């Protein structure tokens, strides 16, 4: 019989988990065992602390459902999601960088035409966000689909409103022959991540800001190119330097210029003041 001691338990557990049939699973699990054991040793984890951690995980599971992903949120605020994004999307420096997907993307957003309004029926300052989608050589990418989504003026996505079932503030725009796209929406605001769960409880015991700067999400999936999941952030927005999910990058910060009523980039006319932002997305070939 092998006697278990404080000194040999890590080796014994690693040996066991090394038996996983899939070699990658064996690599992941043995490294995980080594690192969590090292963590427990380093902080001299007490039983009360360990139990509090188990209860925290249970609560995170209980609050999660098809509309709420507390574990993803935990990964986001720990910086783990963004680390995984950066390691797995090492694009050419000239390509548009990737950021976190976040928990609020959904499939099946409505298809809209060039400059059609994805904020129909909602009040806010009109925003025209337009530019091109190009490759690294500067060639336009026609027929590319931009899946776009953003939070409303209360800083909430529709899944966070119990009384809203239909898609809101999200749409798919297809690039024209010249690679051009034009999104018509309302200006986004910074917002707080959900603070009513175990992630919020932990953050509330720190000096961490629980806000994200004003942004619009994009998912651009074009055959022959790396799928691009990213956001654009408003220049000068609050929280750019303290984004709670570490998602901001200088290359993704764009100017929102104030415009007087008059012609808009889609060929129409605005009868109220509006905002214009320009951004050219550059895709990384596969
Ligand atoms: C978002 O921007 O939608 C988001 C990203 C990570 C956590 C919470 C929200
Ligand atoms: Fe968001």
PDB file of C-alpha atoms and ligand atoms in Angstrom:
ATOM      1  CA  UNK A   1       0.000   0.000   0.000  1.00  0.00           C
ATOM      2  CA  UNK A   2       1.252   3.450  -0.916  1.00  0.00           C
ATOM      3  CA  UNK A   3       1.088   5.831   2.023  1.00  0.00           C
ATOM      4  CA  UNK A   4      -0.065   9.316   1.147  1.00  0.00           C
ATOM      5  CA  UNK A   5       1.888  12.192   2.658  1.00  0.00           C
ATOM      6  CA  UNK A   6       1.888  15.941   2.232  1.00  0.00           C
ATOM      7  CA  UNK A   7       5.135  15.517   0.311  1.00  0.00           C
ATOM      8  CA  UNK A   8       4.085  12.800  -2.138  1.00  0.00           C
ATOM      9  CA  UNK A   9       0.416  13.591  -2.799  1.00  0.00           C
ATOM     10  CA  UNK A  10       1.142  15.828  -5.781  1.00  0.00           C
ATOM     11  CA  UNK A  11       3.259  13.171  -7.512  1.00  0.00           C
ATOM     12  CA  UNK A  12       0.607  10.524  -6.794  1.00  0.00           C
ATOM     13  CA  UNK A  13      -2.205  12.680  -8.217  1.00  0.00           C
ATOM     14  CA  UNK A  14      -0.135  13.624 -11.273  1.00  0.00           C
ATOM     15  CA  UNK A  15       0.622   9.930 -11.883  1.00  0.00           C
ATOM     16  CA  UNK A  16      -3.091   9.105 -11.778  1.00  0.00           C
ATOM     17  CA  UNK A  17      -4.164  11.892 -14.126  1.00  0.00           C
ATOM     18  CA  UNK A  18      -1.356  11.017 -16.536  1.00  0.00           C
ATOM     19  CA  UNK A  19      -3.364   7.892 -17.390  1.00  0.00           C
ATOM     20  CA  UNK A  20      -5.909   9.924 -19.406  1.00  0.00           C
ATOM     21  CA  UNK A  21      -6.256   8.229 -22.802  1.00  0.00           C
ATOM     22  CA  UNK A  22      -6.080  11.466 -24.761  1.00  0.00           C
ATOM     23  CA  UNK A  23      -2.475  12.733 -24.415  1.00  0.00           C
ATOM     24  CA  UNK A  24      -3.576  16.372 -24.491  1.00  0.00           C
ATOM     25  CA  UNK A  25      -6.080  15.731 -21.690  1.00  0.00           C
ATOM     26  CA  UNK A  26      -3.275  14.052 -19.726  1.00  0.00           C
ATOM     27  CA  UNK A  27      -1.065  17.114 -20.282  1.00  0.00           C
ATOM     28  CA  UNK A  28      -3.819  19.520 -19.215  1.00  0.00           C
ATOM     29  CA  UNK A  29      -4.861  17.565 -16.132  1.00  0.00           C
ATOM     30  CA  UNK A  30      -1.381  16.832 -14.805  1.00  0.00           C
ATOM     31  CA  UNK A  31      -0.389  20.494 -15.194  1.00  0.00           C
ATOM     32  CA  UNK A  32      -3.633  21.555 -13.496  1.00  0.00           C
ATOM     33  CA  UNK A  33      -2.969  19.234 -10.549  1.00  0.00           C
ATOM     34  CA  UNK A  34       0.585  20.554 -10.158  1.00  0.00           C
ATOM     35  CA  UNK A  35      -0.525  24.181 -10.309  1.00  0.00           C
ATOM     36  CA  UNK A  36      -3.496  23.898  -7.910  1.00  0.00           C
ATOM     37  CA  UNK A  37      -1.375  21.957  -5.421  1.00  0.00           C
ATOM     38  CA  UNK A  38       1.354  24.605  -5.697  1.00  0.00           C
ATOM     39  CA  UNK A  39      -1.290  27.301  -5.157  1.00  0.00           C
ATOM     40  CA  UNK A  40      -2.619  25.576  -2.025  1.00  0.00           C
ATOM     41  CA  UNK A  41       0.911  25.216  -0.671  1.00  0.00           C
ATOM     42  CA  UNK A  42       1.917  28.785  -1.512  1.00  0.00           C
ATOM     43  CA  UNK A  43      -1.051  30.388   0.276  1.00  0.00           C
ATOM     44  CA  UNK A  44      -1.283  27.626   2.944  1.00  0.00           C
ATOM     45  CA  UNK A  45      -4.963  27.203   2.073  1.00  0.00           C
ATOM     46  CA  UNK A  46      -7.153  26.650   5.137  1.00  0.00           C
ATOM     47  CA  UNK A  47     -10.131  24.280   5.166  1.00  0.00           C
ATOM     48  CA  UNK A  48     -12.532  27.205   5.682  1.00  0.00           C
ATOM     49  CA  UNK A  49     -11.090  28.994   2.647  1.00  0.00           C
ATOM     50  CA  UNK A  50     -11.244  25.830   0.561  1.00  0.00           C
ATOM     51  CA  UNK A  51     -14.912  25.329   1.568  1.00  0.00           C
ATOM     52  CA  UNK A  52     -15.716  28.981   0.732  1.00  0.00           C
ATOM     53  CA  UNK A  53     -14.186  28.424  -2.711  1.00  0.00           C
ATOM     54  CA  UNK A  54     -16.291  25.284  -3.251  1.00  0.00           C
ATOM     55  CA  UNK A  55     -19.439  27.170  -2.250  1.00  0.00           C
ATOM     56  CA  UNK A  56     -18.484  30.025  -4.596  1.00  0.00           C
ATOM     57  CA  UNK A  57     -18.174  27.557  -7.491  1.00  0.00           C
ATOM     58  CA  UNK A  58     -21.528  25.977  -6.583  1.00  0.00           C
ATOM     59  CA  UNK A  59     -23.205  29.388  -6.596  1.00  0.00           C
ATOM     60  CA  UNK A  60     -21.610  30.262  -9.938  1.00  0.00           C
ATOM     61  CA  UNK A  61     -23.071  27.064 -11.376  1.00  0.00           C
ATOM     62  CA  UNK A  62     -26.493  27.662  -9.850  1.00  0.00           C
ATOM     63  CA  UNK A  63     -26.816  31.216 -11.202  1.00  0.00           C
ATOM     64  CA  UNK A  64     -25.760  30.182 -14.723  1.00  0.00           C
ATOM     65  CA  UNK A  65     -28.338  29.296 -17.364  1.00  0.00           C
ATOM     66  CA  UNK A  66     -28.776  29.650 -21.124  1.00  0.00           C
ATOM     67  CA  UNK A  67     -28.805  33.437 -20.721  1.00  0.00           C
ATOM     68  CA  UNK A  68     -26.133  33.813 -18.058  1.00  0.00           C
ATOM     69  CA  UNK A  69     -22.584  32.428 -18.010  1.00  0.00           C
ATOM     70  CA  UNK A  70     -21.039  33.159 -14.615  1.00  0.00           C
ATOM     71  CA  UNK A  71     -17.959  30.986 -15.226  1.00  0.00           C
ATOM     72  CA  UNK A  72     -17.174  32.835 -18.467  1.00  0.00           C
ATOM     73  CA  UNK A  73     -17.570  36.094 -16.574  1.00  0.00           C
ATOM     74  CA  UNK A  74     -15.161  34.776 -13.925  1.00  0.00           C
ATOM     75  CA  UNK A  75     -12.644  33.873 -16.624  1.00  0.00           C
ATOM     76  CA  UNK A  76     -13.105  37.351 -18.156  1.00  0.00           C
ATOM     77  CA  UNK A  77     -12.452  39.300 -14.950  1.00  0.00           C
ATOM     78  CA  UNK A  78      -9.436  37.136 -14.095  1.00  0.00           C
ATOM     79  CA  UNK A  79      -7.893  38.090 -17.448  1.00  0.00           C
ATOM     80  CA  UNK A  80      -7.861  34.432 -18.486  1.00  0.00           C
ATOM     81  CA  UNK A  81     -10.259  34.859 -21.443  1.00  0.00           C
ATOM     82  CA  UNK A  82      -8.145  37.660 -22.903  1.00  0.00           C
ATOM     83  CA  UNK A  83      -4.906  35.697 -22.350  1.00  0.00           C
ATOM     84  CA  UNK A  84      -6.375  32.734 -24.247  1.00  0.00           C
ATOM     85  CA  UNK A  85      -7.535  35.063 -27.060  1.00  0.00           C
ATOM     86  CA  UNK A  86      -4.080  36.650 -27.359  1.00  0.00           C
ATOM     87  CA  UNK A  87      -2.217  33.328 -27.404  1.00  0.00           C
ATOM     88  CA  UNK A  88      -4.528  31.865 -30.038  1.00  0.00           C
ATOM     89  CA  UNK A  89      -4.849  34.859 -32.365  1.00  0.00           C
ATOM     90  CA  UNK A  90      -1.312  36.087 -32.959  1.00  0.00           C
ATOM     91  CA  UNK A  91      -2.205  38.092 -36.048  1.00  0.00           C
ATOM     92  CA  UNK A  92       0.090  40.182 -38.240  1.00  0.00           C
ATOM     93  CA  UNK A  93       0.550  43.577 -36.501  1.00  0.00           C
ATOM     94  CA  UNK A  94      -1.263  45.204 -39.454  1.00  0.00           C
ATOM     95  CA  UNK A  95      -4.381  43.039 -38.947  1.00  0.00           C
ATOM     96  CA  UNK A  96      -7.236  44.135 -36.694  1.00  0.00           C
ATOM     97  CA  UNK A  97      -6.610  42.562 -33.267  1.00  0.00           C
ATOM     98  CA  UNK A  98      -9.051  40.180 -31.590  1.00  0.00           C
ATOM     99  CA  UNK A  99     -10.665  40.634 -28.181  1.00  0.00           C
ATOM    100  CA  UNK A 100     -13.042  38.655 -25.972  1.00  0.00           C
ATOM    101  CA  UNK A 101     -16.360  37.426 -27.390  1.00  0.00           C
ATOM    102  CA  UNK A 102     -18.239  38.103 -24.160  1.00  0.00           C
ATOM    103  CA  UNK A 103     -21.408  36.262 -23.168  1.00  0.00           C
ATOM    104  CA  UNK A 104     -23.930  38.227 -25.234  1.00  0.00           C
ATOM    105  CA  UNK A 105     -23.386  37.115 -28.827  1.00  0.00           C
ATOM    106  CA  UNK A 106     -26.330  35.151 -30.253  1.00  0.00           C
ATOM    107  CA  UNK A 107     -26.823  33.379 -33.555  1.00  0.00           C
ATOM    108  CA  UNK A 108     -29.445  34.470 -36.040  1.00  0.00           C
ATOM    109  CA  UNK A 109     -29.240  38.277 -35.961  1.00  0.00           C
ATOM    110  CA  UNK A 110     -31.288  39.945 -38.725  1.00  0.00           C
ATOM    111  CA  UNK A 111     -29.556  40.751 -42.039  1.00  0.00           C
ATOM    112  CA  UNK A 112     -29.583  44.479 -42.780  1.00  0.00           C
ATOM    113  CA  UNK A 113     -28.548  46.465 -45.853  1.00  0.00           C
ATOM    114  CA  UNK A 114     -25.842  49.156 -46.114  1.00  0.00           C
ATOM    115  CA  UNK A 115     -26.657  51.860 -43.556  1.00  0.00           C
ATOM    116  CA  UNK A 116     -29.889  50.216 -42.356  1.00  0.00           C
ATOM    117  CA  UNK A 117     -30.736  50.966 -38.737  1.00  0.00           C
ATOM    118  CA  UNK A 118     -30.098  48.230 -36.144  1.00  0.00           C
ATOM    119  CA  UNK A 119     -31.407  50.480 -33.340  1.00  0.00           C
ATOM    120  CA  UNK A 120     -34.925  50.829 -34.777  1.00  0.00           C
ATOM    121  CA  UNK A 121     -37.328  52.169 -32.151  1.00  0.00           C
ATOM    122  CA  UNK A 122     -34.665  52.971 -29.539  1.00  0.00           C
ATOM    123  CA  UNK A 123     -33.724  56.491 -28.523  1.00  0.00           C
ATOM    124  CA  UNK A 124     -30.132  57.668 -28.606  1.00  0.00           C
ATOM    125  CA  UNK A 125     -27.702  59.724 -30.644  1.00  0.00           C
ATOM    126  CA  UNK A 126     -27.576  58.305 -34.177  1.00  0.00           C
ATOM    127  CA  UNK A 127     -24.193  56.764 -34.970  1.00  0.00           C
ATOM    128  CA  UNK A 128     -22.964  55.856 -38.455  1.00  0.00           C
ATOM    129  CA  UNK A 129     -19.982  53.529 -38.217  1.00  0.00           C
ATOM    130  CA  UNK A 130     -18.512  52.860 -41.629  1.00  0.00           C
ATOM    131  CA  UNK A 131     -15.362  51.843 -43.479  1.00  0.00           C
ATOM    132  CA  UNK A 132     -14.046  48.830 -45.333  1.00  0.00           C
ATOM    133  CA  UNK A 133     -13.017  45.257 -44.728  1.00  0.00           C
ATOM    134  CA  UNK A 134      -9.630  44.553 -46.358  1.00  0.00           C
ATOM    135  CA  UNK A 135      -6.889  41.955 -46.478  1.00  0.00           C
ATOM    136  CA  UNK A 136      -3.272  42.504 -45.440  1.00  0.00           C
ATOM    137  CA  UNK A 137      -2.403  43.637 -48.976  1.00  0.00           C
ATOM    138  CA  UNK A 138      -5.105  46.329 -48.786  1.00  0.00           C
ATOM    139  CA  UNK A 139      -7.436  44.509 -51.195  1.00  0.00           C
ATOM    140  CA  UNK A 140     -11.167  44.862 -50.420  1.00  0.00           C
ATOM    141  CA  UNK A 141     -13.015  41.845 -49.062  1.00  0.00           C
ATOM    142  CA  UNK A 142     -16.478  41.843 -50.710  1.00  0.00           C
ATOM    143  CA  UNK A 143     -19.370  39.715 -49.426  1.00  0.00           C
ATOM    144  CA  UNK A 144     -17.940  39.550 -45.882  1.00  0.00           C
ATOM    145  CA  UNK A 145     -20.528  39.381 -43.103  1.00  0.00           C
ATOM    146  CA  UNK A 146     -20.136  41.622 -40.057  1.00  0.00           C
ATOM    147  CA  UNK A 147     -22.174  40.341 -37.139  1.00  0.00           C
ATOM    148  CA  UNK A 148     -22.637  43.392 -34.885  1.00  0.00           C
ATOM    149  CA  UNK A 149     -24.100  43.729 -31.381  1.00  0.00           C
ATOM    150  CA  UNK A 150     -24.144  46.255 -28.540  1.00  0.00           C
ATOM    151  CA  UNK A 151     -25.815  47.050 -25.224  1.00  0.00           C
ATOM    152  CA  UNK A 152     -28.727  49.509 -24.887  1.00  0.00           C
ATOM    153  CA  UNK A 153     -28.755  52.895 -23.152  1.00  0.00           C
ATOM    154  CA  UNK A 154     -29.230  51.149 -19.795  1.00  0.00           C
ATOM    155  CA  UNK A 155     -26.068  49.114 -20.464  1.00  0.00           C
ATOM    156  CA  UNK A 156     -28.043  45.910 -20.879  1.00  0.00           C
ATOM    157  CA  UNK A 157     -28.330  43.266 -23.590  1.00  0.00           C
ATOM    158  CA  UNK A 158     -31.779  41.866 -24.341  1.00  0.00           C
ATOM    159  CA  UNK A 159     -31.097  38.609 -22.453  1.00  0.00           C
ATOM    160  CA  UNK A 160     -30.702  40.752 -19.308  1.00  0.00           C
ATOM    161  CA  UNK A 161     -34.233  42.157 -19.699  1.00  0.00           C
ATOM    162  CA  UNK A 162     -36.765  39.595 -18.456  1.00  0.00           C
ATOM    163  CA  UNK A 163     -39.517  41.162 -20.625  1.00  0.00           C
ATOM    164  CA  UNK A 164     -37.637  41.254 -23.956  1.00  0.00           C
ATOM    165  CA  UNK A 165     -37.456  38.176 -26.168  1.00  0.00           C
ATOM    166  CA  UNK A 166     -36.730  39.517 -29.640  1.00  0.00           C
ATOM    167  CA  UNK A 167     -33.241  40.460 -30.908  1.00  0.00           C
ATOM    168  CA  UNK A 168     -32.349  44.108 -30.286  1.00  0.00           C
ATOM    169  CA  UNK A 169     -29.355  46.226 -31.207  1.00  0.00           C
ATOM    170  CA  UNK A 170     -27.783  43.477 -33.277  1.00  0.00           C
ATOM    171  CA  UNK A 171     -27.589  42.836 -37.006  1.00  0.00           C
ATOM    172  CA  UNK A 172     -25.545  41.332 -39.821  1.00  0.00           C
ATOM    173  CA  UNK A 173     -24.163  43.665 -42.498  1.00  0.00           C
ATOM    174  CA  UNK A 174     -22.552  42.383 -45.707  1.00  0.00           C
ATOM    175  CA  UNK A 175     -19.643  44.232 -47.318  1.00  0.00           C
ATOM    176  CA  UNK A 176     -20.156  45.656 -50.820  1.00  0.00           C
ATOM    177  CA  UNK A 177     -17.922  44.977 -53.869  1.00  0.00           C
ATOM    178  CA  UNK A 178     -15.516  47.682 -52.660  1.00  0.00           C
ATOM    179  CA  UNK A 179     -15.338  46.042 -49.184  1.00  0.00           C
ATOM    180  CA  UNK A 180     -17.446  48.882 -47.757  1.00  0.00           C
ATOM    181  CA  UNK A 181     -19.840  48.520 -44.850  1.00  0.00           C
ATOM    182  CA  UNK A 182     -22.061  51.001 -43.006  1.00  0.00           C
ATOM    183  CA  UNK A 183     -23.679  50.300 -39.631  1.00  0.00           C
ATOM    184  CA  UNK A 184     -26.416  52.658 -38.443  1.00  0.00           C
ATOM    185  CA  UNK A 185     -27.024  52.451 -34.719  1.00  0.00           C
ATOM    186  CA  UNK A 186     -27.110  54.644 -31.600  1.00  0.00           C
ATOM    187  CA  UNK A 187     -24.056  55.695 -29.602  1.00  0.00           C
ATOM    188  CA  UNK A 188     -23.079  53.007 -27.079  1.00  0.00           C
ATOM    189  CA  UNK A 189     -22.495  53.691 -23.374  1.00  0.00           C
ATOM    190  CA  UNK A 190     -20.111  52.153 -20.871  1.00  0.00           C
ATOM    191  CA  UNK A 191     -21.826  49.616 -18.629  1.00  0.00           C
ATOM    192  CA  UNK A 192     -21.297  47.421 -15.618  1.00  0.00           C
ATOM    193  CA  UNK A 193     -20.879  43.663 -15.846  1.00  0.00           C
ATOM    194  CA  UNK A 194     -23.570  41.742 -13.883  1.00  0.00           C
ATOM    195  CA  UNK A 195     -22.744  42.358 -10.205  1.00  0.00           C
ATOM    196  CA  UNK A 196     -25.571  40.363  -8.578  1.00  0.00           C
ATOM    197  CA  UNK A 197     -23.738  37.009  -8.599  1.00  0.00           C
ATOM    198  CA  UNK A 198     -20.626  35.458  -7.083  1.00  0.00           C
ATOM    199  CA  UNK A 199     -18.279  37.274  -9.510  1.00  0.00           C
ATOM    200  CA  UNK A 200     -19.800  40.610  -8.467  1.00  0.00           C
ATOM    201  CA  UNK A 201     -19.538  39.581  -4.834  1.00  0.00           C
ATOM    202  CA  UNK A 202     -15.783  39.025  -5.190  1.00  0.00           C
ATOM    203  CA  UNK A 203     -15.210  42.180  -7.235  1.00  0.00           C
ATOM    204  CA  UNK A 204     -17.167  44.158  -4.641  1.00  0.00           C
ATOM    205  CA  UNK A 205     -14.503  43.274  -2.079  1.00  0.00           C
ATOM    206  CA  UNK A 206     -11.776  44.899  -4.168  1.00  0.00           C
ATOM    207  CA  UNK A 207     -10.988  48.299  -5.660  1.00  0.00           C
ATOM    208  CA  UNK A 208     -11.601  46.882  -9.173  1.00  0.00           C
ATOM    209  CA  UNK A 209     -13.863  48.976 -11.420  1.00  0.00           C
ATOM    210  CA  UNK A 210     -16.737  46.771 -12.637  1.00  0.00           C
ATOM    211  CA  UNK A 211     -17.336  48.773 -15.822  1.00  0.00           C
ATOM    212  CA  UNK A 212     -16.605  48.281 -19.504  1.00  0.00           C
ATOM    213  CA  UNK A 213     -15.938  51.291 -21.747  1.00  0.00           C
ATOM    214  CA  UNK A 214     -18.494  52.178 -24.470  1.00  0.00           C
ATOM    215  CA  UNK A 215     -18.070  49.643 -27.290  1.00  0.00           C
ATOM    216  CA  UNK A 216     -19.674  47.804 -30.181  1.00  0.00           C
ATOM    217  CA  UNK A 217     -18.965  44.110 -30.822  1.00  0.00           C
ATOM    218  CA  UNK A 218     -18.050  42.583 -34.192  1.00  0.00           C
ATOM    219  CA  UNK A 219     -17.680  39.026 -35.400  1.00  0.00           C
ATOM    220  CA  UNK A 220     -16.380  38.854 -38.975  1.00  0.00           C
ATOM    221  CA  UNK A 221     -16.210  35.390 -40.435  1.00  0.00           C
ATOM    222  CA  UNK A 222     -15.045  35.260 -44.058  1.00  0.00           C
ATOM    223  CA  UNK A 223     -13.858  32.053 -45.783  1.00  0.00           C
ATOM    224  CA  UNK A 224     -10.062  32.070 -46.275  1.00  0.00           C
ATOM    225  CA  UNK A 225      -9.467  34.415 -43.302  1.00  0.00           C
ATOM    226  CA  UNK A 226      -9.128  33.894 -39.570  1.00  0.00           C
ATOM    227  CA  UNK A 227     -12.488  34.623 -37.937  1.00  0.00           C
ATOM    228  CA  UNK A 228     -12.184  38.017 -36.253  1.00  0.00           C
ATOM    229  CA  UNK A 229     -13.945  38.591 -32.924  1.00  0.00           C
ATOM    230  CA  UNK A 230     -13.370  42.114 -31.779  1.00  0.00           C
ATOM    231  CA  UNK A 231     -14.893  45.368 -30.522  1.00  0.00           C
ATOM    232  CA  UNK A 232     -14.544  49.038 -31.397  1.00  0.00           C
ATOM    233  CA  UNK A 233     -14.303  51.466 -28.478  1.00  0.00           C
ATOM    234  CA  UNK A 234     -15.197  55.145 -28.433  1.00  0.00           C
ATOM    235  CA  UNK A 235     -12.155  57.405 -28.124  1.00  0.00           C
ATOM    236  CA  UNK A 236     -12.222  59.319 -24.845  1.00  0.00           C
ATOM    237  CA  UNK A 237     -14.752  56.938 -23.260  1.00  0.00           C
ATOM    238  CA  UNK A 238     -14.661  56.401 -19.521  1.00  0.00           C
ATOM    239  CA  UNK A 239     -13.077  53.104 -18.324  1.00  0.00           C
ATOM    240  CA  UNK A 240     -10.832  52.626 -21.388  1.00  0.00           C
ATOM    241  CA  UNK A 241      -7.877  52.197 -19.018  1.00  0.00           C
ATOM    242  CA  UNK A 242      -9.698  49.959 -16.562  1.00  0.00           C
ATOM    243  CA  UNK A 243     -11.920  47.664 -18.671  1.00  0.00           C
ATOM    244  CA  UNK A 244     -12.973  45.008 -16.159  1.00  0.00           C
ATOM    245  CA  UNK A 245     -12.493  42.224 -18.731  1.00  0.00           C
ATOM    246  CA  UNK A 246      -9.126  43.517 -20.113  1.00  0.00           C
ATOM    247  CA  UNK A 247     -10.646  43.751 -23.624  1.00  0.00           C
ATOM    248  CA  UNK A 248      -9.371  47.151 -24.780  1.00  0.00           C
ATOM    249  CA  UNK A 249      -6.563  47.716 -27.265  1.00  0.00           C
ATOM    250  CA  UNK A 250      -5.324  51.040 -28.598  1.00  0.00           C
ATOM    251  CA  UNK A 251      -5.807  49.867 -32.215  1.00  0.00           C
ATOM    252  CA  UNK A 252      -9.538  49.412 -31.546  1.00  0.00           C
ATOM    253  CA  UNK A 253     -10.214  52.893 -30.184  1.00  0.00           C
ATOM    254  CA  UNK A 254     -11.990  55.077 -32.766  1.00  0.00           C
ATOM    255  CA  UNK A 255     -13.028  58.718 -32.869  1.00  0.00           C
ATOM    256  CA  UNK A 256     -16.748  59.501 -32.840  1.00  0.00           C
ATOM    257  CA  UNK A 257     -17.036  62.839 -34.681  1.00  0.00           C
ATOM    258  CA  UNK A 258     -20.066  65.060 -34.048  1.00  0.00           C
ATOM    259  CA  UNK A 259     -21.938  66.007 -37.229  1.00  0.00           C
ATOM    260  CA  UNK A 260     -24.660  68.564 -37.898  1.00  0.00           C
ATOM    261  CA  UNK A 261     -27.976  67.481 -39.463  1.00  0.00           C
ATOM    262  CA  UNK A 262     -27.374  66.779 -43.155  1.00  0.00           C
ATOM    263  CA  UNK A 263     -26.061  64.072 -45.516  1.00  0.00           C
ATOM    264  CA  UNK A 264     -25.046  60.756 -43.943  1.00  0.00           C
ATOM    265  CA  UNK A 265     -22.564  58.114 -45.222  1.00  0.00           C
ATOM    266  CA  UNK A 266     -25.340  55.827 -46.489  1.00  0.00           C
ATOM    267  CA  UNK A 267     -26.533  58.518 -48.916  1.00  0.00           C
ATOM    268  CA  UNK A 268     -29.425  59.576 -46.669  1.00  0.00           C
ATOM    269  CA  UNK A 269     -29.985  62.721 -44.620  1.00  0.00           C
ATOM    270  CA  UNK A 270     -30.123  63.131 -40.846  1.00  0.00           C
ATOM    271  CA  UNK A 271     -32.502  65.720 -39.425  1.00  0.00           C
ATOM    272  CA  UNK A 272     -30.802  65.681 -36.010  1.00  0.00           C
ATOM    273  CA  UNK A 273     -27.122  65.889 -34.966  1.00  0.00           C
ATOM    274  CA  UNK A 274     -25.353  62.549 -35.396  1.00  0.00           C
ATOM    275  CA  UNK A 275     -22.016  60.849 -34.829  1.00  0.00           C
ATOM    276  CA  UNK A 276     -19.663  59.455 -37.443  1.00  0.00           C
ATOM    277  CA  UNK A 277     -16.973  56.836 -36.818  1.00  0.00           C
ATOM    278  CA  UNK A 278     -14.725  55.309 -39.473  1.00  0.00           C
ATOM    279  CA  UNK A 279     -12.842  52.073 -39.185  1.00  0.00           C
ATOM    280  CA  UNK A 280     -11.180  49.768 -41.719  1.00  0.00           C
ATOM    281  CA  UNK A 281     -11.054  46.156 -40.554  1.00  0.00           C
ATOM    282  CA  UNK A 282      -8.000  44.211 -41.783  1.00  0.00           C
ATOM    283  CA  UNK A 283      -8.360  40.423 -41.861  1.00  0.00           C
ATOM    284  CA  UNK A 284      -5.601  37.903 -41.246  1.00  0.00           C
ATOM    285  CA  UNK A 285      -5.422  35.212 -43.956  1.00  0.00           C
ATOM    286  CA  UNK A 286      -5.684  31.623 -42.766  1.00  0.00           C
TER     287      UNK A 286
HETATM  288  C1  LIG B   1     -19.529  42.263 -23.241  1.00  0.00           C
HETATM  289  O1  LIG B   1     -18.874  43.165 -23.686  1.00  0.00           O
HETATM  290  O2  LIG B   1     -20.609  42.032 -23.760  1.00  0.00           O
HETATM  291  C2  LIG B   1     -19.022  41.503 -22.050  1.00  0.00           C
HETATM  292  C3  LIG B   1     -17.798  40.886 -22.129  1.00  0.00           C
HETATM  293  C4  LIG B   1     -17.335  40.176 -21.037  1.00  0.00           C
HETATM  294  C5  LIG B   1     -18.099  40.106 -19.882  1.00  0.00           C
HETATM  295  C6  LIG B   1     -19.324  40.745 -19.812  1.00  0.00           C
HETATM  296  C7  LIG B   1     -19.791  41.458 -20.910  1.00  0.00           C
HETATM  297 FE1  LIG B   2     -20.464  44.314 -24.633  1.00  0.00          FE
END
